[in-house]
XYZ file of C-alpha atoms in Angstrom:
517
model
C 99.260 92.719 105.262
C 96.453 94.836 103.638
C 94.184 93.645 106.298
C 96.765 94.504 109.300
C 97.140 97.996 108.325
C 93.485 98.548 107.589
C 92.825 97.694 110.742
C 95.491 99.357 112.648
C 94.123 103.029 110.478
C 90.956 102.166 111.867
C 92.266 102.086 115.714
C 94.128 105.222 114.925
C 90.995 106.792 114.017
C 88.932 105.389 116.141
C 91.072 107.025 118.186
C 90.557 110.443 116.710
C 93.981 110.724 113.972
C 92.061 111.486 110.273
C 94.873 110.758 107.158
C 94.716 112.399 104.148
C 96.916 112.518 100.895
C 97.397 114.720 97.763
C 98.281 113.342 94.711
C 98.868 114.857 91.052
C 96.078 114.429 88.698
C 95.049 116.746 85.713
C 96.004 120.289 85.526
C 94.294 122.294 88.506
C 92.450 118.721 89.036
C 94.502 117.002 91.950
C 93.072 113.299 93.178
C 92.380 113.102 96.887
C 92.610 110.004 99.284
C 91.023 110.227 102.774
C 90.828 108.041 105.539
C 87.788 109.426 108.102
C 85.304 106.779 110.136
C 83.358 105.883 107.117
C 86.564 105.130 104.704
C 88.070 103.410 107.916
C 85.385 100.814 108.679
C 84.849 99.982 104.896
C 88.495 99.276 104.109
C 88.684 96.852 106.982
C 85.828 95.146 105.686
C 87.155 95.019 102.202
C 90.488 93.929 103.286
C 89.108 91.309 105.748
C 86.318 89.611 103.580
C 89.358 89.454 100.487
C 91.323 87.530 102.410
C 89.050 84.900 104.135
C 87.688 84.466 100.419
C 91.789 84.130 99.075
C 91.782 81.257 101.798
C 89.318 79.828 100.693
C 89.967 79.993 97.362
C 92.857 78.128 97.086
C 90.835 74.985 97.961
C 88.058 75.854 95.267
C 90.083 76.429 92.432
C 92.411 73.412 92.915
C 93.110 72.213 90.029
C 91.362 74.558 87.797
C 93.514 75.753 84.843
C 94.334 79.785 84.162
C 94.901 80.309 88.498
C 97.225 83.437 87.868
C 94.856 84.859 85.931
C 92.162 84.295 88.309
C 94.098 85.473 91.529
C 95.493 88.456 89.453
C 92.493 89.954 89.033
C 90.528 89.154 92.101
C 93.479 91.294 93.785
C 92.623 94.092 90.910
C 89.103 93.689 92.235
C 90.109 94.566 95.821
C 92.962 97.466 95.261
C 89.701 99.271 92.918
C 87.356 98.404 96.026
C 89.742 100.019 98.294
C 90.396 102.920 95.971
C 86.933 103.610 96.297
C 86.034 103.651 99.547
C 89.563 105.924 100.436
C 88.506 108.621 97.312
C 88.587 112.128 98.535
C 87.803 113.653 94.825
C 84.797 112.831 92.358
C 87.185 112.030 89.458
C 88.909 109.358 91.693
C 85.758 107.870 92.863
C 84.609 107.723 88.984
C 87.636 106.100 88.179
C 87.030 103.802 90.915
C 83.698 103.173 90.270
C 84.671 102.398 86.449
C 87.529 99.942 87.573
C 85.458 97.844 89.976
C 82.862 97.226 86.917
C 85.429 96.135 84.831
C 87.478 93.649 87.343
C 83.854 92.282 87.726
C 82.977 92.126 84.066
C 86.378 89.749 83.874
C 85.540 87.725 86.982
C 82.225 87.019 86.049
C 83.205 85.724 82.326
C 86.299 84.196 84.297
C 85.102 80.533 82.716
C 84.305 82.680 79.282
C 85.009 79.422 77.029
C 81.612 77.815 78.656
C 78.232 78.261 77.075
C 76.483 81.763 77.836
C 79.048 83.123 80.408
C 80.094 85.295 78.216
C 76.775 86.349 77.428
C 76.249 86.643 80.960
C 79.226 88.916 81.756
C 78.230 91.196 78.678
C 74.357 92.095 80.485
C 75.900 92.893 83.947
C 78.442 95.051 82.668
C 75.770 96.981 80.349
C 73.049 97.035 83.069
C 75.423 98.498 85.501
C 76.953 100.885 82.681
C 73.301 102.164 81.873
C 72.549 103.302 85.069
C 77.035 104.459 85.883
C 75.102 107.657 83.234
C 73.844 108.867 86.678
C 76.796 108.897 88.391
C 78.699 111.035 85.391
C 75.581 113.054 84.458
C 75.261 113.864 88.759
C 79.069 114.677 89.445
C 78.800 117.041 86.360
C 76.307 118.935 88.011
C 77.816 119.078 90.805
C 81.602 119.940 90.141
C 80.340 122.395 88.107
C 78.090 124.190 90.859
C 80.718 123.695 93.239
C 83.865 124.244 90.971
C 85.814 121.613 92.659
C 86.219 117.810 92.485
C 86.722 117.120 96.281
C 83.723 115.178 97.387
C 83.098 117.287 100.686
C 82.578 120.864 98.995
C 79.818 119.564 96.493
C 77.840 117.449 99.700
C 77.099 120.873 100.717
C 74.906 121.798 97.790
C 71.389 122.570 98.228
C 68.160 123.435 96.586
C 67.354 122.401 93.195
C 70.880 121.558 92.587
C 71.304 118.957 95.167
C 68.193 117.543 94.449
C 68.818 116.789 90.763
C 72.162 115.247 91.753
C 70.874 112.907 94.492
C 68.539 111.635 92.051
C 71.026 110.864 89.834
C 73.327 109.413 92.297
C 70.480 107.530 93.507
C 70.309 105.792 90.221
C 73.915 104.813 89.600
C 73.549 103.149 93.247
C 70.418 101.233 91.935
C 72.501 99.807 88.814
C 75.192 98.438 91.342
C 73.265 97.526 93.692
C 70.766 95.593 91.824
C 67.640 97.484 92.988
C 64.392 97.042 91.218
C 64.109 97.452 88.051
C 67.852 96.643 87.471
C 67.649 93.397 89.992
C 68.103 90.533 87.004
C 71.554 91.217 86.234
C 73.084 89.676 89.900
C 71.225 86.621 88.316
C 73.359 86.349 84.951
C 76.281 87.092 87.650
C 76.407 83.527 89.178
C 78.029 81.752 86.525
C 81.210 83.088 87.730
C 83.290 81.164 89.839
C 81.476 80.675 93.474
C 84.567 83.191 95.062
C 83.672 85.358 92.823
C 80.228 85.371 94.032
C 81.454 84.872 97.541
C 83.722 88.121 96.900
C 81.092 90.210 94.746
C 78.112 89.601 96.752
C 79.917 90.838 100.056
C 82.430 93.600 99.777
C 83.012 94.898 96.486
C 80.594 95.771 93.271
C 77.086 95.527 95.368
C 78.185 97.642 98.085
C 79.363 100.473 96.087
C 75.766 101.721 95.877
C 75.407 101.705 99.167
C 78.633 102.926 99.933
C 77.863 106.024 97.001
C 74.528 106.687 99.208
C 76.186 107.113 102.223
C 78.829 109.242 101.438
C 76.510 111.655 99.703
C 74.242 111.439 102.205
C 74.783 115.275 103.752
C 73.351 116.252 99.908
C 70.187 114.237 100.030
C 67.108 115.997 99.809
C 64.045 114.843 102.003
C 62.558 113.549 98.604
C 65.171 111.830 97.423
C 65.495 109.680 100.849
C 62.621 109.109 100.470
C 63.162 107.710 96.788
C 65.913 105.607 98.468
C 63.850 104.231 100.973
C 60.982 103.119 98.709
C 63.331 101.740 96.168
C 65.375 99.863 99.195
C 62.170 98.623 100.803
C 60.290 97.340 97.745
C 63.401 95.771 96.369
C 63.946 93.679 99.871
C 60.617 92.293 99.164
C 60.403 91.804 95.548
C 63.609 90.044 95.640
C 62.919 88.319 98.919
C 59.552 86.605 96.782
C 62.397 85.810 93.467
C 64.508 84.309 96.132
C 61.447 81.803 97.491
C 60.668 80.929 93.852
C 64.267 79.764 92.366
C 65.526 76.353 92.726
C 69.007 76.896 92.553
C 71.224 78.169 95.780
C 73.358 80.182 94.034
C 70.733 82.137 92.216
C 68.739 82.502 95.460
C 71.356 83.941 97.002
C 71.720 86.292 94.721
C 68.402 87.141 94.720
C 68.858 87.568 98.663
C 71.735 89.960 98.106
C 69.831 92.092 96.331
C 66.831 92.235 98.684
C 69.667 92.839 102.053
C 71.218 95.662 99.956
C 67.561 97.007 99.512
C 67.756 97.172 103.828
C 70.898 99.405 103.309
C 68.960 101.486 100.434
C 66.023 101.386 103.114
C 68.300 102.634 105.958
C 69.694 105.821 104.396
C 66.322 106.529 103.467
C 65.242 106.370 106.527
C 68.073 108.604 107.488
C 70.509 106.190 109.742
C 73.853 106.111 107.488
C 75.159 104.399 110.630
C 72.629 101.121 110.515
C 73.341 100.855 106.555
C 77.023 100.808 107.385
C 76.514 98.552 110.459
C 74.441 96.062 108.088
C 76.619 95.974 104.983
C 79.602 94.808 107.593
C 77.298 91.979 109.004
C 76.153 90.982 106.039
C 79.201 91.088 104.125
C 80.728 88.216 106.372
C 76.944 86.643 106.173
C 77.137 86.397 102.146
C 80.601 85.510 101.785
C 79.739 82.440 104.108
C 76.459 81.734 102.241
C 78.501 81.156 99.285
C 81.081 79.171 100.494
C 79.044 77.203 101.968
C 77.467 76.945 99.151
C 80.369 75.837 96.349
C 81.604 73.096 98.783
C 78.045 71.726 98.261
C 78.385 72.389 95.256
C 81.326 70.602 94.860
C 79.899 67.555 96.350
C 76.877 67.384 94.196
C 78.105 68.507 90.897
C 75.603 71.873 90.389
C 73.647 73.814 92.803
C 70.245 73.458 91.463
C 68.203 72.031 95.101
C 67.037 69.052 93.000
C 70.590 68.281 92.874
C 71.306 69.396 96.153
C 68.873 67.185 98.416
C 70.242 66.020 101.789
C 73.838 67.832 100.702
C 73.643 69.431 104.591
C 73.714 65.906 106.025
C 76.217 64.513 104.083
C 78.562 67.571 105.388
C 77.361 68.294 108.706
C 80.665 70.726 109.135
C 79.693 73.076 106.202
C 75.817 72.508 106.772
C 76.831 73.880 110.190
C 78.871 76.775 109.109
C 76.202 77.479 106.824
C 72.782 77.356 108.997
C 74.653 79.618 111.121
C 75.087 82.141 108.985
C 71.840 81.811 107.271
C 70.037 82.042 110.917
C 72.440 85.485 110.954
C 71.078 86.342 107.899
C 67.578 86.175 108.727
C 68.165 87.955 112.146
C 68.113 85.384 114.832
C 69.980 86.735 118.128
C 72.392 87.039 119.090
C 73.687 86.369 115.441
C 75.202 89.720 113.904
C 72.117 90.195 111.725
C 70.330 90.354 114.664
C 71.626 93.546 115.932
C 72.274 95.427 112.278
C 68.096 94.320 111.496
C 67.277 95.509 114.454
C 68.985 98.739 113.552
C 67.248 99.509 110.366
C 64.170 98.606 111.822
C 63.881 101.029 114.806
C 65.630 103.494 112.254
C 62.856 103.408 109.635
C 60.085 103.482 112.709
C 61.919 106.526 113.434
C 61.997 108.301 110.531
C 59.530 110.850 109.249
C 58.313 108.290 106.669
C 58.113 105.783 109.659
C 54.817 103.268 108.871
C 55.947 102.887 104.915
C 59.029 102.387 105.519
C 58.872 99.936 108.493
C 56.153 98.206 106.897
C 58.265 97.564 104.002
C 61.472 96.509 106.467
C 59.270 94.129 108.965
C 57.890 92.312 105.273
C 61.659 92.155 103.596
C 62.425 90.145 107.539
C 59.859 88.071 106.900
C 60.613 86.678 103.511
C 64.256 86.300 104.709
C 63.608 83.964 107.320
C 61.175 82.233 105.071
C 63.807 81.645 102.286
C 66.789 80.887 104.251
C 64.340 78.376 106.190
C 63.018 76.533 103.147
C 66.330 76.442 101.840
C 67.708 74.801 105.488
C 65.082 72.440 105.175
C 66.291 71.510 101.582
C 69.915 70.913 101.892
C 68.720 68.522 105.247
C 66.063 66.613 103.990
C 66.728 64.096 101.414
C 70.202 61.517 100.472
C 72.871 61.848 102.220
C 75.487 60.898 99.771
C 77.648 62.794 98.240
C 81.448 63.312 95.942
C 84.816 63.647 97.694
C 85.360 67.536 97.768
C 88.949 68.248 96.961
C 90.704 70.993 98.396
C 87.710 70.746 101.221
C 90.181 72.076 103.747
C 91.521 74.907 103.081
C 87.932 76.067 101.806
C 86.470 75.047 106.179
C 89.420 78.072 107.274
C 87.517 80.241 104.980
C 84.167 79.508 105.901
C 84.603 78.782 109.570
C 86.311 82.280 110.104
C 83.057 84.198 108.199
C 81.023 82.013 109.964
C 82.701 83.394 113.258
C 82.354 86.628 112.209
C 78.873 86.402 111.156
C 77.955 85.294 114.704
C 79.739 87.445 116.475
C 79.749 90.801 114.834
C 77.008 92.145 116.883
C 79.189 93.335 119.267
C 80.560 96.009 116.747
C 76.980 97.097 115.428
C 76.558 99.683 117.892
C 80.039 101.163 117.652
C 79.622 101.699 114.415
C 76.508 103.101 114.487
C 77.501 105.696 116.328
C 81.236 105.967 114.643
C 79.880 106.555 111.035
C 76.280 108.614 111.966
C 73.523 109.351 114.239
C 72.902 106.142 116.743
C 69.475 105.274 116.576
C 67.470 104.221 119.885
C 66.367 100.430 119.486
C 62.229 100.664 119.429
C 60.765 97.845 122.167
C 57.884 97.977 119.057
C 60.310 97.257 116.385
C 61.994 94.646 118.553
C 59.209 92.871 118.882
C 57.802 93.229 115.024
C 61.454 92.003 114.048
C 61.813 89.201 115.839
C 58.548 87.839 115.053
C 59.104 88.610 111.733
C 62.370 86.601 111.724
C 61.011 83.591 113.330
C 57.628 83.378 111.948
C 59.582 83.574 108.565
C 61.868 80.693 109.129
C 58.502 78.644 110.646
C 57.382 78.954 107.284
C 60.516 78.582 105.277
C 60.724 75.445 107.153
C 57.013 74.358 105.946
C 56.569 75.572 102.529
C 57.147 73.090 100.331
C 58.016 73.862 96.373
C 56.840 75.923 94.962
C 57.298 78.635 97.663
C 55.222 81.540 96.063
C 51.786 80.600 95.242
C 49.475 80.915 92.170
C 50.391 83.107 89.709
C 53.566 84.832 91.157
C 55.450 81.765 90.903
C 56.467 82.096 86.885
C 56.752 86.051 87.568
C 59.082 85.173 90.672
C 60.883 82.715 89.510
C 61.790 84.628 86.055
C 63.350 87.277 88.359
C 60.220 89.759 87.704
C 61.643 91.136 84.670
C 59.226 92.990 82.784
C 59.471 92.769 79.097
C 62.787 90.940 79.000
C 64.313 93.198 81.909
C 67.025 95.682 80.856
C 67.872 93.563 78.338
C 64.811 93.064 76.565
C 63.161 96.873 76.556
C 67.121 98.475 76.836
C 69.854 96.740 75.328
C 68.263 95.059 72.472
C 66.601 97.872 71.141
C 69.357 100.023 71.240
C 71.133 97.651 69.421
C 68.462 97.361 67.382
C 68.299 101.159 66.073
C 72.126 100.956 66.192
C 72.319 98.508 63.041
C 69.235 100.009 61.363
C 70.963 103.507 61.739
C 74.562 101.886 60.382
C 72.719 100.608 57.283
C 71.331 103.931 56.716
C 74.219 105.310 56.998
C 76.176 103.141 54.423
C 73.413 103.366 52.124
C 73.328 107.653 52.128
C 76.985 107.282 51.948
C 76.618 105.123 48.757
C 73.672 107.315 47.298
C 75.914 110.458 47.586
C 78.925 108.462 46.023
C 76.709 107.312 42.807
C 74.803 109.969 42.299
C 77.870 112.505 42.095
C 80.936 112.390 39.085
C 83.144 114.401 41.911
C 82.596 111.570 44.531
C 82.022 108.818 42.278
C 86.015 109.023 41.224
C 87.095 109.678 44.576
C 85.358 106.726 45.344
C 87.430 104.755 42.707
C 90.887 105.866 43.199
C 90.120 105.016 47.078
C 89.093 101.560 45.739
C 92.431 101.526 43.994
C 94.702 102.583 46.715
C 92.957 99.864 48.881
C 92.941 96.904 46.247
């Protein structure tokens, strides 16, 4: 149903009809919905990619114990999704943004009686909350300069103002999107259930960065797309080496979503709102069937590590299929829809005024996609063939055969909404050219490379997710916590100083103990 009337809103508007709704909030502080092209196009996706992964979750979770649980709040995780993208006000957005991190902090430490999945659901949810202190910190500054909490007022803020608050935005969408240096927690993600991942890497969480970029694109300042960009573009190839150094799928392709949402960081810094939109579509029908593809595998073989997964393609030629297909979309092979959205953020950042950084940095992020999603084509083909009955197998091909459609046929929609969400962009015969050899000299080499993929001494670095000093955990979390106890101790012993050295506290101190004993 949700998917129906998402897309029937988005013919309306297409069609030129804009919706818009009123609803009571706090005193003088009404919440806003609004459907325009942007809010259109992103609830369709939500409300599409939800229910192919619903499908196919009922095959993967067959017999698993706690399924209302599970289902209950996978659908809180798309009605907070879809709150966001329709939010019209800051403090709706915010409340949004606050409810998608917790429905993902419960899906991820969904299995939270195995080992270190609850550990693991603890780090994403303080990562992302460390850098959510931009997104207050920036809608502070600018409800109070514009002295309203509708989002299209404050976008047009200039000056000092709006550069202050773009930088802040801009970090908030680097803590949910998993942009260097806050990449490692999509790592500790994957020991969620694989529709989880299928769900979280595609169309919710991730993609509210990207989403927050490009609805406060008009505020940008030329510095801070240009902060975007680099950010975007070194994370696509930082992430892109992580994701040729792991040996385990799952973790790969986390590493992968990352580096694509770096291409959407990369594309509103490059100015083309239009080919980030048109890319987080495509890709989020790409992912989803990555992932699928990947827990039916895993399924078959018991894990996902590669070592494990050896020849897994040949024993299940239907979901190898499914899923070569969408990796070859992935890595831009036309007429595939990554093809088209690639090709989009390419001639974009050739385009823009920082044009040879930034397409530098997009042409290299190609490269390493092909060369991953070769190498790991060439692992799940090569190698036994046998493999586990998959229950629920299925119900879990609807799933992935209809993303796989989608993933090779969305390219027909790039352009539309391109020009439906921003500025169209002129496809560059130069970055045509760069792109596609990019994409096929990558997946030449993906296909050759054998482990490990990154050479000499990047491969430890890579493979540990480049986290300096522990990552956010390490030189954040733990030291906070750190300071935290050593400040409580200090605390309790002033309080028990004061209470000795003093008659007049010293009895108060007893009858308390008194009342309490």
């Amino acid at each position: 149903m949700a998917t129906t009337v998402s897309a029937f809103t988005l013919a309306r508007v297409a069609g030129g009809a804009r919706y818009g709704a009123v609803l009571p909030g706090l005193p003088g502080l009404p919440l806003r919905l609004a459907v325009d092209p942007l809010a259109a196009v992103l609830s369709l996706t939500v409300s599409g990619v939800v229910l192919l992964v619903l499908i196919y979750a009922a095959g993967y979770m067959e017999g698993e114990a706690d399924q209302a649980r599970f289902y209950a709040e996978m659908l809180f995780f798309a009605a907070s999704m879809q709150m966001l993208v329709l939010a019209a006000d800051w403090l709706l957005f915010l409340a949004a943004w606050e409810l998608i991190g917790l429905s993902s902090y419960l899906l991820i430490g969904f299995w939270y009686e195995r080992p270190d999945v609850p550990a693991a659901a603890s780090r994403a949810f303080l990562t992302t909350r460390a850098a959510d202190l931009g997104l207050y910190i920036g809608i502070f500054v600018l409800v109070t300069r514009a002295g309203t909490t509708a989002i299209e007022p404050t976008l047009k803020i200039g000056g000092g103002t709006a550069t202050i608050a773009g930088a802040l935005l801009l970090i908030a969408a680097m803590g949910k999107a998993a942009q260097v240096p806050f990449q490692g927690w999509l790592q500790d993600a994957m020991l969620g259930p694989t529709p989880v991942s299928a769900l979280l890497h595609a169309a919710t969480l991730v993609t509210a960065g990207a989403i927050l970029l490009a609805r406060a694109f008009p505020l940008l300042t030329p510095g801070v797309l240009l902060a975007a960009g680099l950010v975007g573009g070194v994370t696509a190839v930082v992430t892109g080496l992580m994701a040729l150094a792991l040996p385990d799928l799952k973790r790969l392709l986390a590493a992968s979503t990352s580096s694509q949402l770096g291409f959407m960081l990369l594309a509103v810094g490059a100015g083309s709102v239009g080919a980030a939109i048109a890319h987080l579509v495509a890709h989020a029908a790409m992912k989803s069937a990555l992932f699928q593809g990947a827990g039916i595998f895993q399924h078959a073989r018991g894990g996902t590590a590669f070592a494990r997964l050896r020849g897994a393609g040949r024993a299940l030629p239907g979901t190898f299929t499914c899923f070569a297909l969408a990796a070859l979309a992935l890595a831009g092979v036309p007429p595939l829809a990554g093809f088209w959205s690639k090709d989009a953020i390419e001639s974009a950042a050739l385009n823009s005024r920082f044009g040879p950084l930034l397409a530098t940095l997009a042409i290299a992020g190609t490269l390493l996609t092909g060369a991953y999603m070769g190498r790991t084509m060439r692992l799940l083909w090569q190698g036994p063939a046998g493999a586990e009955p998959v229950a629920g197998l299925g119900r879990m091909l609807v799933g992935l055969s209809l993303l796989t459609l989608l993933a090779a046929t969305l390219g027909a929609t790039v352009g539309p909404i391109r020009g439906f969400v921003g500025r169209p962009v002129p496809s560059e015969a130069l970055s045509l050219a760069l792109g596609l050899g990019a994409t096929f000299g990558g997946l030449g080499l993906g296909w050759l490379i054998t482990a490990p993929a990154v050479p000499g001494p990047l491969y430890a670095w890579a493979a540990g997710g480049f986290r300096i000093g522990g990552g956010f955990a390490g030189l954040v979390a733990e030291p906070a916590l750190t300071l935290a106890f050593a400040l409580d101790r200090l605390d309790r012993a002033i309080f028990a100083g004061v209470l000795g050295a003093s008659p007049v506290f010293r009895t108060v101190g007893l009858k308390k103990d008194r009342r309490t004993a």
